[in-house]
mmCIF file of C-alpha atoms in Angstrom:
data_model
loop_
_atom_site.group_PDB
_atom_site.id
_atom_site.type_symbol
_atom_site.label_atom_id
_atom_site.label_comp_id
_atom_site.label_asym_id
_atom_site.label_seq_id
_atom_site.Cartn_x
_atom_site.Cartn_y
_atom_site.Cartn_z
ATOM 1 C CA GLY A 1 0.309 0.016 0.068
ATOM 2 C CA ALA A 2 1.886 3.148 -0.986
ATOM 3 C CA LYS A 3 -0.639 5.766 -1.579
ATOM 4 C CA ALA A 4 0.326 9.357 -3.479
ATOM 5 C CA GLU A 5 -1.449 12.316 -4.211
ATOM 6 C CA VAL A 6 -1.217 13.967 -7.584
ATOM 7 C CA LEU A 7 -1.733 17.555 -8.560
ATOM 8 C CA ILE A 8 -2.806 18.146 -12.251
ATOM 9 C CA PRO A 9 -2.579 22.104 -12.825
ATOM 10 C CA TYR A 10 -5.834 22.609 -15.384
ATOM 11 C CA SER A 11 -6.085 25.490 -17.493
ATOM 12 C CA ALA A 12 -8.957 26.123 -19.620
ATOM 13 C CA HIS A 13 -7.007 29.691 -21.402
ATOM 14 C CA TYR A 14 -6.176 28.784 -24.642
ATOM 15 C CA PRO A 15 -5.532 32.165 -26.484
ATOM 16 C CA VAL A 16 -7.217 32.272 -30.034
ATOM 17 C CA THR A 17 -4.491 31.513 -33.095
ATOM 18 C CA PHE A 18 -4.798 33.995 -35.893
ATOM 19 C CA ASN A 19 -2.286 34.699 -38.667
ATOM 20 C CA ASP A 20 -1.749 38.516 -38.203
ATOM 21 C CA ILE A 21 -3.152 40.393 -41.095
ATOM 22 C CA ALA A 22 -0.241 42.494 -42.361
ATOM 23 C CA LEU A 23 2.062 39.220 -42.000
ATOM 24 C CA THR A 24 -0.157 37.377 -43.941
ATOM 25 C CA GLU A 25 -0.196 39.969 -46.649
ATOM 26 C CA LYS A 26 3.567 40.315 -47.034
ATOM 27 C CA MET A 27 4.636 36.435 -46.976
ATOM 28 C CA LEU A 28 1.975 35.284 -48.754
ATOM 29 C CA PRO A 29 3.725 35.728 -52.022
ATOM 30 C CA THR A 30 6.681 33.669 -50.354
ATOM 31 C CA LEU A 31 4.466 30.958 -49.518
ATOM 32 C CA GLN A 32 3.037 30.864 -53.457
ATOM 33 C CA TYR A 33 6.854 31.043 -54.406
ATOM 34 C CA SER A 34 7.989 28.195 -52.384
ATOM 35 C CA ALA A 35 4.546 25.737 -53.176
ATOM 36 C CA GLY A 36 3.375 27.167 -56.576
ATOM 37 C CA LYS A 37 0.483 29.769 -56.207
ATOM 38 C CA GLU A 38 -2.198 26.652 -57.386
ATOM 39 C CA ASN A 39 -1.321 25.443 -53.775
ATOM 40 C CA VAL A 40 -1.767 28.145 -51.771
ATOM 41 C CA LYS A 41 -5.444 28.283 -50.360
ATOM 42 C CA LEU A 42 -6.693 31.037 -47.548
ATOM 43 C CA LYS A 43 -8.790 29.441 -45.762
ATOM 44 C CA SER A 44 -11.566 30.526 -43.279
ATOM 45 C CA PRO A 45 -10.018 30.674 -39.760
ATOM 46 C CA VAL A 46 -9.376 27.012 -37.393
ATOM 47 C CA THR A 47 -9.732 27.866 -34.259
ATOM 48 C CA GLY A 48 -8.797 24.259 -32.898
ATOM 49 C CA ALA A 49 -6.086 25.184 -29.735
ATOM 50 C CA GLU A 50 -2.713 25.394 -30.399
ATOM 51 C CA ASP A 51 0.407 26.017 -28.410
ATOM 52 C CA PHE A 52 1.521 28.427 -31.247
ATOM 53 C CA SER A 53 -0.701 30.794 -30.062
ATOM 54 C CA PHE A 54 1.608 31.592 -26.930
ATOM 55 C CA PHE A 55 4.267 32.378 -29.421
ATOM 56 C CA GLN A 56 1.617 34.494 -30.484
ATOM 57 C CA GLU A 57 0.651 36.846 -27.384
ATOM 58 C CA LYS A 58 4.687 38.022 -27.718
ATOM 59 C CA VAL A 59 5.020 38.222 -31.705
ATOM 60 C CA GLN A 60 3.266 38.707 -35.006
ATOM 61 C CA GLY A 61 2.221 35.071 -36.413
ATOM 62 C CA LEU A 62 1.801 33.259 -39.334
ATOM 63 C CA PHE A 63 -0.008 30.088 -38.697
ATOM 64 C CA PHE A 64 -0.666 27.296 -42.375
ATOM 65 C CA PHE A 65 -1.123 23.435 -42.618
ATOM 66 C CA LEU A 66 1.394 21.189 -44.808
ATOM 67 C CA GLY A 67 -0.186 18.617 -46.396
ATOM 68 C CA GLY A 68 0.229 14.975 -45.469
ATOM 69 C CA MET A 69 -2.141 12.794 -47.026
ATOM 70 C CA PRO A 70 -0.792 10.311 -49.453
ATOM 71 C CA LYS A 71 -1.736 11.244 -53.353
ATOM 72 C CA ASP A 72 -3.910 8.181 -53.339
ATOM 73 C CA GLN A 73 -5.583 8.453 -50.058
ATOM 74 C CA ASP A 74 -9.171 9.113 -49.939
ATOM 75 C CA PRO A 75 -9.765 12.330 -47.838
ATOM 76 C CA LEU A 76 -13.260 11.228 -46.582
ATOM 77 C CA LYS A 77 -11.531 7.472 -45.453
ATOM 78 C CA ALA A 78 -8.375 8.682 -44.375
ATOM 79 C CA PRO A 79 -7.986 8.408 -40.519
ATOM 80 C CA SER A 80 -8.060 11.562 -38.521
ATOM 81 C CA HIS A 81 -5.126 13.260 -36.539
ATOM 82 C CA HIS A 82 -4.442 11.802 -32.788
ATOM 83 C CA THR A 83 -6.189 8.296 -34.104
ATOM 84 C CA PRO A 84 -3.467 4.737 -33.945
ATOM 85 C CA ASP A 85 -4.357 4.907 -38.007
ATOM 86 C CA PHE A 86 -3.139 7.968 -39.027
ATOM 87 C CA TYR A 87 -0.316 8.077 -41.570
ATOM 88 C CA LEU A 88 1.831 11.054 -42.567
ATOM 89 C CA ASP A 89 3.738 10.959 -46.200
ATOM 90 C CA GLU A 90 6.679 12.254 -45.422
ATOM 91 C CA SER A 91 7.467 13.456 -48.763
ATOM 92 C CA GLY A 92 5.866 17.139 -47.997
ATOM 93 C CA PHE A 93 8.506 17.687 -45.215
ATOM 94 C CA THR A 94 10.943 19.009 -48.360
ATOM 95 C CA LEU A 95 8.274 21.090 -49.261
ATOM 96 C CA GLY A 96 7.933 22.404 -45.145
ATOM 97 C CA VAL A 97 11.328 23.053 -45.364
ATOM 98 C CA LYS A 98 11.347 24.566 -48.455
ATOM 99 C CA ALA A 99 8.897 27.186 -46.917
ATOM 100 C CA LEU A 100 10.167 27.823 -43.795
ATOM 101 C CA CYS A 101 13.486 28.525 -44.761
ATOM 102 C CA ASN A 102 12.182 31.237 -47.639
ATOM 103 C CA LEU A 103 10.032 32.880 -45.239
ATOM 104 C CA THR A 104 12.959 33.370 -42.482
ATOM 105 C CA LEU A 105 14.722 34.796 -45.297
ATOM 106 C CA ASP A 106 11.651 37.158 -46.749
ATOM 107 C CA TYR A 107 11.282 38.124 -42.847
ATOM 108 C CA MET A 108 14.699 38.510 -42.234
ATOM 109 C CA GLY A 109 15.217 41.075 -45.505
ATOM 110 C CA MET A 110 11.922 42.576 -44.247
ATOM 111 C CA LYS A 111 12.820 43.838 -41.078
ATOM 112 C CA LYS A 112 15.874 45.210 -42.377
ATOM 113 C CA LYS A 113 13.895 47.628 -44.410
#
């Protein structure tokens, strides 16, 4: 019989994750250059909780999704995230690195002006 008491801090507060409008407008051409204009789609905001929102409390932020579903996968039948059957096609990582590198360089250049 050992006993233990565990205290788990709980906070319902998660800031809203949002894209700064001015930053998005400045960085959109970079994403279009990186992925091809036809592959970049501006979507309505998604209000899921993201740790990224805590960074956005301190600095402007740009949050984007990078596709990772296999090309032959039917989106309606694909297992959702956070399930045992979820599969990520890692071939999209190259595009993600390219986009992040280009965004970083363009952002740094923008800050020098």
